[in-house]
CSV table of C-alpha atoms and ligand atoms in Angstrom, one decimal:
chain,number,residue,atom,x,y,z
L,1440,MET,CA,113.5,125.8,109.0
L,1441,PHE,CA,114.5,124.2,105.7
L,1442,LYS,CA,117.5,121.8,106.2
L,1443,ILE,CA,119.3,122.4,102.9
L,1444,ASP,CA,122.4,120.3,103.7
L,1445,GLU,CA,120.4,117.3,104.6
L,1446,TYR,CA,118.3,117.8,101.5
L,1447,LEU,CA,121.3,118.0,99.2
L,1448,SER,CA,122.9,114.9,100.6
L,1449,LEU,CA,119.6,113.0,100.0
L,1450,LEU,CA,119.3,114.4,96.5
L,1451,ARG,CA,122.9,113.3,95.7
L,1452,SER,CA,122.5,109.9,97.3
L,1453,GLU,CA,122.7,106.8,95.2
L,1454,LYS,CA,119.7,105.6,97.2
L,1455,LEU,CA,117.3,108.3,96.0
L,1456,LYS,CA,118.5,108.1,92.4
L,1457,ARG,CA,117.8,104.4,92.2
L,1458,ALA,CA,114.5,104.6,94.1
L,1459,VAL,CA,113.3,107.3,91.7
L,1460,ARG,CA,114.4,105.2,88.7
L,1461,ILE,CA,112.4,102.2,90.0
L,1462,GLN,CA,109.5,104.5,90.7
L,1463,SER,CA,109.5,105.7,87.1
L,1464,GLU,CA,109.4,102.0,86.0
L,1465,ILE,CA,106.5,101.3,88.5
L,1466,ILE,CA,104.5,104.1,86.9
L,1467,HIS,CA,105.3,102.9,83.4
L,1468,HIS,CA,104.4,99.3,84.0
L,1469,SER,CA,101.2,100.2,85.9
L,1470,ARG,CA,100.1,102.3,82.9
L,1471,ASN,CA,100.9,99.5,80.5
L,1472,PHE,CA,99.0,97.0,82.5
L,1473,LEU,CA,95.9,99.1,82.9
L,1474,LYS,CA,95.8,100.2,79.3
L,1475,GLN,CA,96.0,96.5,78.2
L,1476,LYS,CA,92.9,95.9,80.4
L,1477,GLY,CA,91.0,98.7,78.6
L,1478,PHE,CA,91.4,101.4,81.2
L,1479,ILE,CA,91.6,105.0,80.2
L,1480,GLU,CA,93.9,107.4,82.1
L,1481,ILE,CA,92.2,110.6,83.2
L,1482,LEU,CA,94.0,113.7,84.3
L,1483,PRO,CA,94.1,114.3,88.1
L,1484,VAL,CA,91.9,116.9,89.9
L,1485,ILE,CA,93.8,119.2,92.2
L,1486,ILE,CA,91.0,121.4,93.5
L,1487,SER,CA,87.2,120.8,93.7
L,1488,PRO,CA,84.2,121.8,95.8
L,1489,ILE,CA,84.1,118.1,96.8
L,1490,THR,CA,86.8,115.8,98.0
L,1491,ASP,CA,87.1,112.7,100.2
L,1492,PRO,CA,85.8,113.6,103.7
L,1493,LEU,CA,88.4,111.5,105.5
L,1494,THR,CA,86.7,112.5,108.7
L,1495,ASP,CA,89.7,111.8,110.9
L,1496,TYR,CA,91.6,114.7,109.3
L,1497,ARG,CA,90.6,117.8,111.1
L,1498,ILE,CA,92.5,120.3,109.0
L,1499,ARG,CA,91.0,120.9,105.6
L,1500,GLY,CA,93.1,122.2,102.7
L,1501,GLU,CA,90.8,125.0,101.4
L,1502,ILE,CA,91.3,127.8,98.9
L,1503,GLU,CA,88.9,130.5,97.8
L,1504,CYS,CA,88.7,131.5,94.2
L,1505,TYR,CA,86.2,134.0,92.9
L,1506,GLY,CA,84.2,133.7,96.1
L,1507,PHE,CA,83.8,129.9,95.7
L,1508,LYS,CA,85.4,127.5,98.2
L,1509,TYR,CA,87.6,124.7,96.7
L,1510,GLN,CA,89.0,121.8,98.6
L,1511,ILE,CA,92.5,120.5,97.9
L,1512,THR,CA,92.1,116.9,96.8
L,1513,LYS,CA,92.4,114.3,99.5
L,1514,SER,CA,91.3,111.6,97.0
L,1515,MET,CA,89.4,111.5,93.7
L,1516,ILE,CA,86.9,109.0,94.9
L,1517,PHE,CA,83.8,111.1,93.8
L,1518,HIS,CA,85.4,112.2,90.6
L,1519,LYS,CA,86.2,108.5,89.8
L,1520,GLN,CA,82.5,107.6,90.3
L,1521,ILE,CA,81.3,110.5,88.2
L,1522,SER,CA,83.9,109.8,85.4
L,1523,LEU,CA,82.2,106.4,84.9
L,1524,LEU,CA,79.2,108.3,83.4
L,1525,SER,CA,81.5,108.9,80.5
L,1526,VAL,CA,83.9,106.0,80.2
L,1527,PRO,CA,83.6,102.6,82.0
L,1528,ARG,CA,87.2,102.0,83.2
L,1529,ILE,CA,89.4,104.8,84.5
L,1530,PHE,CA,92.6,105.4,86.3
L,1531,SER,CA,94.6,108.5,87.4
L,1532,PHE,CA,97.9,109.2,89.0
L,1533,SER,CA,96.3,111.5,91.5
L,1534,PRO,CA,98.2,113.8,93.9
L,1535,ASN,CA,96.6,113.9,97.3
L,1536,VAL,CA,97.2,116.4,100.1
L,1537,ARG,CA,96.4,115.2,103.6
L,1538,ILE,CA,97.6,117.2,106.6
L,1539,GLU,CA,98.7,114.2,108.7
L,1540,PRO,CA,99.4,114.7,112.4
L,1541,ALA,CA,103.0,115.8,113.0
L,1542,SER,CA,103.4,112.7,115.3
L,1543,ARG,CA,103.5,110.6,112.1
L,1544,GLU,CA,106.8,112.2,110.9
L,1545,ARG,CA,108.9,109.1,111.6
L,1546,SER,CA,106.2,106.5,110.9
L,1547,GLY,CA,108.0,105.6,107.7
L,1548,ARG,CA,104.7,105.5,105.9
L,1549,HIS,CA,103.2,109.0,105.9
L,1550,LEU,CA,103.7,112.0,103.7
L,1551,ILE,CA,101.4,115.0,103.5
L,1552,GLU,CA,101.5,115.0,99.7
L,1553,PHE,CA,101.5,111.7,97.9
L,1554,VAL,CA,100.3,110.1,94.7
L,1555,GLN,CA,97.6,107.5,94.5
L,1556,LEU,CA,97.1,105.4,91.5
L,1557,ASP,CA,93.3,105.6,91.7
L,1558,ILE,CA,91.3,103.1,89.7
L,1559,GLU,CA,87.6,102.6,89.2
L,1560,MET,CA,85.6,100.1,87.1
L,1561,LYS,CA,81.9,100.4,86.2
L,1562,GLU,CA,79.7,97.5,87.2
L,1563,ALA,CA,82.5,95.5,88.8
L,1564,GLY,CA,82.2,93.6,92.0
L,1565,ARG,CA,84.9,93.4,94.7
L,1566,ASP,CA,86.2,90.0,93.5
L,1567,GLU,CA,86.9,91.4,90.0
L,1568,ILE,CA,88.6,94.5,91.3
L,1569,MET,CA,90.7,92.4,93.7
L,1570,GLN,CA,91.8,90.2,90.8
L,1571,LEU,CA,92.8,93.4,89.0
L,1572,GLY,CA,94.9,94.6,92.0
L,1573,GLU,CA,96.6,91.2,92.3
L,1574,GLY,CA,97.4,91.2,88.6
L,1575,LEU,CA,98.7,94.8,88.7
L,1576,LEU,CA,101.1,94.1,91.6
L,1577,ALA,CA,102.4,90.9,90.1
L,1578,HIS,CA,102.9,92.6,86.8
L,1579,ILE,CA,104.9,95.4,88.4
L,1580,VAL,CA,107.1,93.1,90.5
L,1581,GLU,CA,107.7,90.9,87.4
L,1582,ASN,CA,108.8,93.8,85.3
L,1583,ILE,CA,110.9,95.5,87.9
L,1584,LYS,CA,112.7,92.2,88.4
L,1585,ALA,CA,113.3,91.9,84.7
L,1586,ASN,CA,114.3,95.6,84.1
L,1587,CYS,CA,115.9,96.9,87.3
L,1588,GLU,CA,118.2,94.1,88.4
L,1589,PRO,CA,121.2,96.4,89.3
L,1590,ASP,CA,118.9,98.7,91.3
L,1591,LEU,CA,117.4,95.8,93.2
L,1592,GLU,CA,120.8,94.4,93.9
L,1593,PHE,CA,121.9,97.8,95.3
L,1594,PHE,CA,119.0,97.6,97.7
L,1595,HIS,CA,119.7,93.9,98.5
L,1596,ARG,CA,116.1,93.3,97.6
L,1597,ASP,CA,115.2,89.8,96.6
L,1598,LEU,CA,111.6,90.2,95.5
L,1599,LYS,CA,109.3,87.3,94.7
L,1600,ILE,CA,106.5,87.6,92.2
L,1601,PRO,CA,103.4,87.2,94.5
L,1602,GLU,CA,101.4,84.1,94.0
L,1603,GLN,CA,97.8,84.6,92.9
L,1604,PRO,CA,95.1,84.5,94.3
L,1605,PHE,CA,96.4,86.3,97.4
L,1606,LYS,CA,95.4,85.1,100.9
L,1607,LYS,CA,92.4,86.8,102.5
L,1608,ILE,CA,91.3,87.4,106.1
L,1609,SER,CA,88.2,89.2,107.4
L,1610,TYR,CA,88.6,92.3,109.5
L,1611,GLN,CA,86.9,90.5,112.4
L,1612,GLU,CA,89.3,87.6,112.3
L,1613,ALA,CA,92.4,89.9,111.9
L,1614,LEU,CA,91.2,91.8,115.0
L,1615,ARG,CA,90.6,88.6,117.0
L,1616,ARG,CA,94.0,87.2,116.1
L,1617,TYR,CA,96.2,90.3,116.3
L,1618,GLY,CA,94.3,93.0,118.3
L,1619,THR,CA,93.9,96.6,117.3
L,1620,ASP,CA,97.4,96.7,115.8
L,1621,TYR,CA,96.2,94.1,113.3
L,1622,GLU,CA,97.5,95.9,110.2
L,1623,ILE,CA,101.2,96.0,111.3
L,1624,GLU,CA,101.1,92.6,113.1
L,1625,LEU,CA,99.6,90.9,110.1
L,1626,SER,CA,102.1,92.6,107.8
L,1627,LYS,CA,105.1,91.6,109.9
L,1628,ARG,CA,104.0,87.9,109.9
L,1629,ALA,CA,103.1,87.8,106.2
L,1630,ALA,CA,105.4,86.5,103.6
L,1631,GLU,CA,103.1,87.4,100.7
L,1632,PRO,CA,100.6,90.3,100.3
L,1633,ILE,CA,97.3,89.6,102.1
L,1634,TRP,CA,93.8,91.0,101.8
L,1635,ILE,CA,91.7,92.2,104.8
L,1636,LEU,CA,88.0,92.1,103.9
L,1637,ASP,CA,84.7,93.4,105.3
L,1638,PHE,CA,85.4,96.4,107.5
L,1639,PRO,CA,82.8,97.7,109.9
L,1640,ILE,CA,80.9,100.8,108.9
L,1641,GLU,CA,82.0,103.0,111.8
L,1642,GLY,CA,85.7,103.1,110.8
L,1643,ARG,CA,85.3,103.8,107.1
L,1644,GLU,CA,84.0,106.7,105.0
L,1645,PHE,CA,80.5,106.8,103.6
L,1646,TYR,CA,81.2,105.7,100.1
L,1647,ASP,CA,82.1,102.0,100.5
L,1648,ARG,CA,79.0,99.8,99.9
L,1649,GLU,CA,77.3,98.1,102.9
L,1650,TYR,CA,76.2,94.5,102.4
L,1651,SER,CA,72.5,94.3,101.7
L,1652,ASP,CA,72.2,91.4,104.0
L,1653,GLN,CA,74.7,92.3,106.7
L,1654,SER,CA,74.0,95.6,108.4
L,1655,GLY,CA,77.1,97.6,109.4
L,1656,ILE,CA,79.6,95.6,107.3
L,1657,LEU,CA,81.1,96.9,104.1
L,1658,VAL,CA,82.0,95.2,100.8
L,1659,ASP,CA,85.5,96.7,100.9
L,1660,MET,CA,89.1,95.7,101.4
L,1661,ASP,CA,92.7,96.7,102.2
L,1662,LEU,CA,95.7,95.0,100.8
L,1663,ILE,CA,98.6,94.6,103.2
L,1664,TYR,CA,102.2,94.3,102.1
L,1665,PRO,CA,104.4,91.6,103.7
L,1666,GLU,CA,107.5,92.1,105.8
L,1667,GLY,CA,106.0,94.9,108.0
L,1668,TYR,CA,105.4,97.4,105.2
L,1669,GLY,CA,101.8,97.8,106.1
L,1670,GLU,CA,98.8,98.9,104.0
L,1671,ALA,CA,99.3,99.0,100.3
L,1672,LEU,CA,95.8,100.0,99.1
L,1673,SER,CA,92.2,100.5,100.1
L,1674,GLY,CA,89.1,100.0,98.0
L,1675,GLY,CA,85.8,98.4,97.7
L,1676,GLU,CA,82.4,98.4,96.0
L,1677,ARG,CA,80.7,101.8,96.1
L,1678,GLU,CA,77.4,103.1,97.3
L,1679,TYR,CA,75.7,104.5,94.2
L,1680,GLN,CA,72.0,104.9,95.1
L,1681,TYR,CA,70.9,108.4,96.2
L,1682,GLU,CA,68.9,107.3,99.3
L,1683,LYS,CA,71.6,105.1,100.6
L,1684,ILE,CA,74.4,107.7,100.1
L,1685,LYS,CA,72.2,110.2,101.8
L,1686,LYS,CA,71.7,107.9,104.8
L,1687,ARG,CA,75.4,107.1,105.0
L,1688,ILE,CA,76.4,110.8,105.0
L,1689,GLU,CA,73.8,111.5,107.7
L,1690,MET,CA,75.2,108.7,109.8
L,1691,LYS,CA,78.6,110.4,109.7
L,1692,GLU,CA,77.1,113.7,110.8
L,1693,ILE,CA,79.2,115.7,108.3
L,1694,GLY,CA,76.2,117.5,106.9
L,1695,LEU,CA,74.6,117.0,103.5
L,1696,LYS,CA,75.4,120.6,102.5
L,1697,ALA,CA,79.1,119.8,102.0
L,1698,TYR,CA,78.2,117.0,99.5
L,1699,GLU,CA,75.3,118.8,97.8
L,1700,ILE,CA,77.0,118.7,94.3
L,1701,TYR,CA,77.9,115.0,94.7
L,1702,LEU,CA,74.3,114.2,95.8
L,1703,LYS,CA,72.9,115.9,92.7
L,1704,PHE,CA,74.9,113.5,90.6
L,1705,ALA,CA,73.7,110.6,92.7
L,1706,GLU,CA,70.1,111.8,92.3
L,1707,LYS,CA,70.5,111.8,88.5
L,1708,GLY,CA,72.0,108.3,88.7
L,1709,LEU,CA,75.5,106.9,89.3
L,1710,PHE,CA,76.6,103.4,88.2
L,1711,PRO,CA,77.5,100.6,90.5
L,1712,SER,CA,81.3,100.3,90.6
L,1713,ALA,CA,84.3,99.1,92.5
L,1714,GLY,CA,87.8,100.4,92.7
L,1715,PHE,CA,90.8,101.1,94.8
L,1716,GLY,CA,93.7,103.5,95.3
L,1717,ILE,CA,97.3,102.4,95.7
L,1718,GLY,CA,99.9,104.8,97.1
L,1719,ILE,CA,102.9,105.1,94.7
L,1720,GLU,CA,105.4,106.1,97.4
L,1721,ARG,CA,104.5,103.2,99.6
L,1722,LEU,CA,104.7,100.9,96.7
L,1723,THR,CA,108.1,102.2,95.9
L,1724,ARG,CA,109.2,101.8,99.5
L,1725,TYR,CA,108.0,98.1,99.4
L,1726,ILE,CA,109.7,97.3,96.1
L,1727,CYS,CA,113.0,98.9,97.1
L,1728,GLY,CA,112.8,97.6,100.7
L,1729,LEU,CA,113.4,101.1,102.2
L,1730,SER,CA,112.8,101.9,105.8
L,1731,HIS,CA,111.4,105.4,105.3
L,1732,ILE,CA,109.0,106.8,102.7
L,1733,GLU,CA,111.1,110.0,102.6
L,1734,GLU,CA,113.6,108.1,100.5
L,1735,THR,CA,111.1,107.1,97.8
L,1736,ARG,CA,110.5,110.4,95.9
L,1737,MET,CA,111.7,113.8,95.0
L,1738,PHE,CA,110.3,116.5,97.3
L,1739,ALA,CA,108.9,114.2,99.9
L,1740,LYS,CA,106.9,116.2,102.5
L,1741,LEU,CA,106.9,114.7,106.0
L,1742,PRO,CA,104.2,115.6,108.5
L,1743,GLY,CA,105.3,118.5,110.7
L,1744,VAL,CA,108.4,119.3,108.6
L,1745,LEU,CA,108.9,122.0,106.0
L,1746,GLY,CA,109.3,120.3,102.7
L,1747,LEU,CA,110.2,121.5,99.3
R,3240,AMP,P1,93.2,105.5,101.7
R,3240,AMP,O1,92.0,105.7,100.8
R,3240,AMP,O2,93.2,106.5,102.8
R,3240,AMP,O3,93.3,104.1,102.2
R,3240,AMP,O4,94.5,105.9,100.8
R,3240,AMP,C1,94.8,105.0,99.7
R,3240,AMP,C2,96.2,104.6,99.7
R,3240,AMP,O5,97.0,105.8,99.6
R,3240,AMP,C3,96.7,104.0,100.9
R,3240,AMP,O6,96.4,102.6,100.9
R,3240,AMP,C4,98.2,104.2,100.9
R,3240,AMP,O7,98.8,103.4,99.9
R,3240,AMP,C5,98.2,105.7,100.3
R,3240,AMP,N1,98.3,106.7,101.4
R,3240,AMP,C6,97.3,107.1,102.2
R,3240,AMP,N2,97.7,108.0,103.0
R,3240,AMP,C7,99.0,108.2,102.8
R,3240,AMP,C8,100.0,109.1,103.3
R,3240,AMP,N3,99.8,110.0,104.3
R,3240,AMP,N4,101.3,109.0,102.8
R,3240,AMP,C9,101.6,108.2,101.8
R,3240,AMP,N5,100.7,107.3,101.3
R,3240,AMP,C10,99.4,107.3,101.7
R,3241,MG,MG1,93.3,103.0,103.7
């Protein structure tokens, strides 16, 4: 059932008004930063025959048009890689739909429809794309501090511009120190954003590049917000060679057929690249210091709940 009274009180709240205003500034300053670095904004893809497999999501958002099957975008990862055949640096504010388990309703971090600022850079390595991510976050915080002081005061938020370069820890070391809850444990203890590097192949999708000299380890990364806000972004260097991509898809047992079109592009030749996607609602939550992601945007849709 749709809870109209709860919805109206959220819409009329000072909290939502200010969060949405900050969010608008986040979008504006992200755009400025990326444009200054020579990135071109491309329009988002909403439906396509191919989307991120995200193999842990069992429900697929699918629609049929003219007898063809389209997937609702879970991420634009493949479209980003393919766009680089045209322009070398791209970004998009990309709406993603992921039918998260209903048990995540109160996680504070999960929506079933959210927007990723998705970025990809031709012939970049992981270090270069991490530097870009650090610069982007620092630029956003700096500008929000300069332009949204009354809003930050309202949220009692005393943000610090993060110091670059950010600290780094390997996945193995994070697991050894903090156990399987490493993401949240690390985030709670951190006073500044921190990178987690080199995830094992089993836990990730098929498109992050495997080290050529370390089997089973990927040249990828997550950025973790401090103060318990958890994961900010995921990214890495990408597989771009046909045979390797094929092998990785086969390892996942998802069937080559589903990625036939993508594989055709890989066969014709993709470029090496690196990139990442940063969730706009989670970023808004961190900047405003909000306890729940529901308060970060208009029309937030929580897992298991009817949203607008
Ligand atoms: P992923 O590629 O799955 O790591 O997603 C990229 C980024 O999108 C994450 O680092 C989050 O910032 C954001 N994100 C992923 N899933 C959700 C979700 N269910 N709700 C809100 N943001 C999300
Ligand atoms: Mg991730």
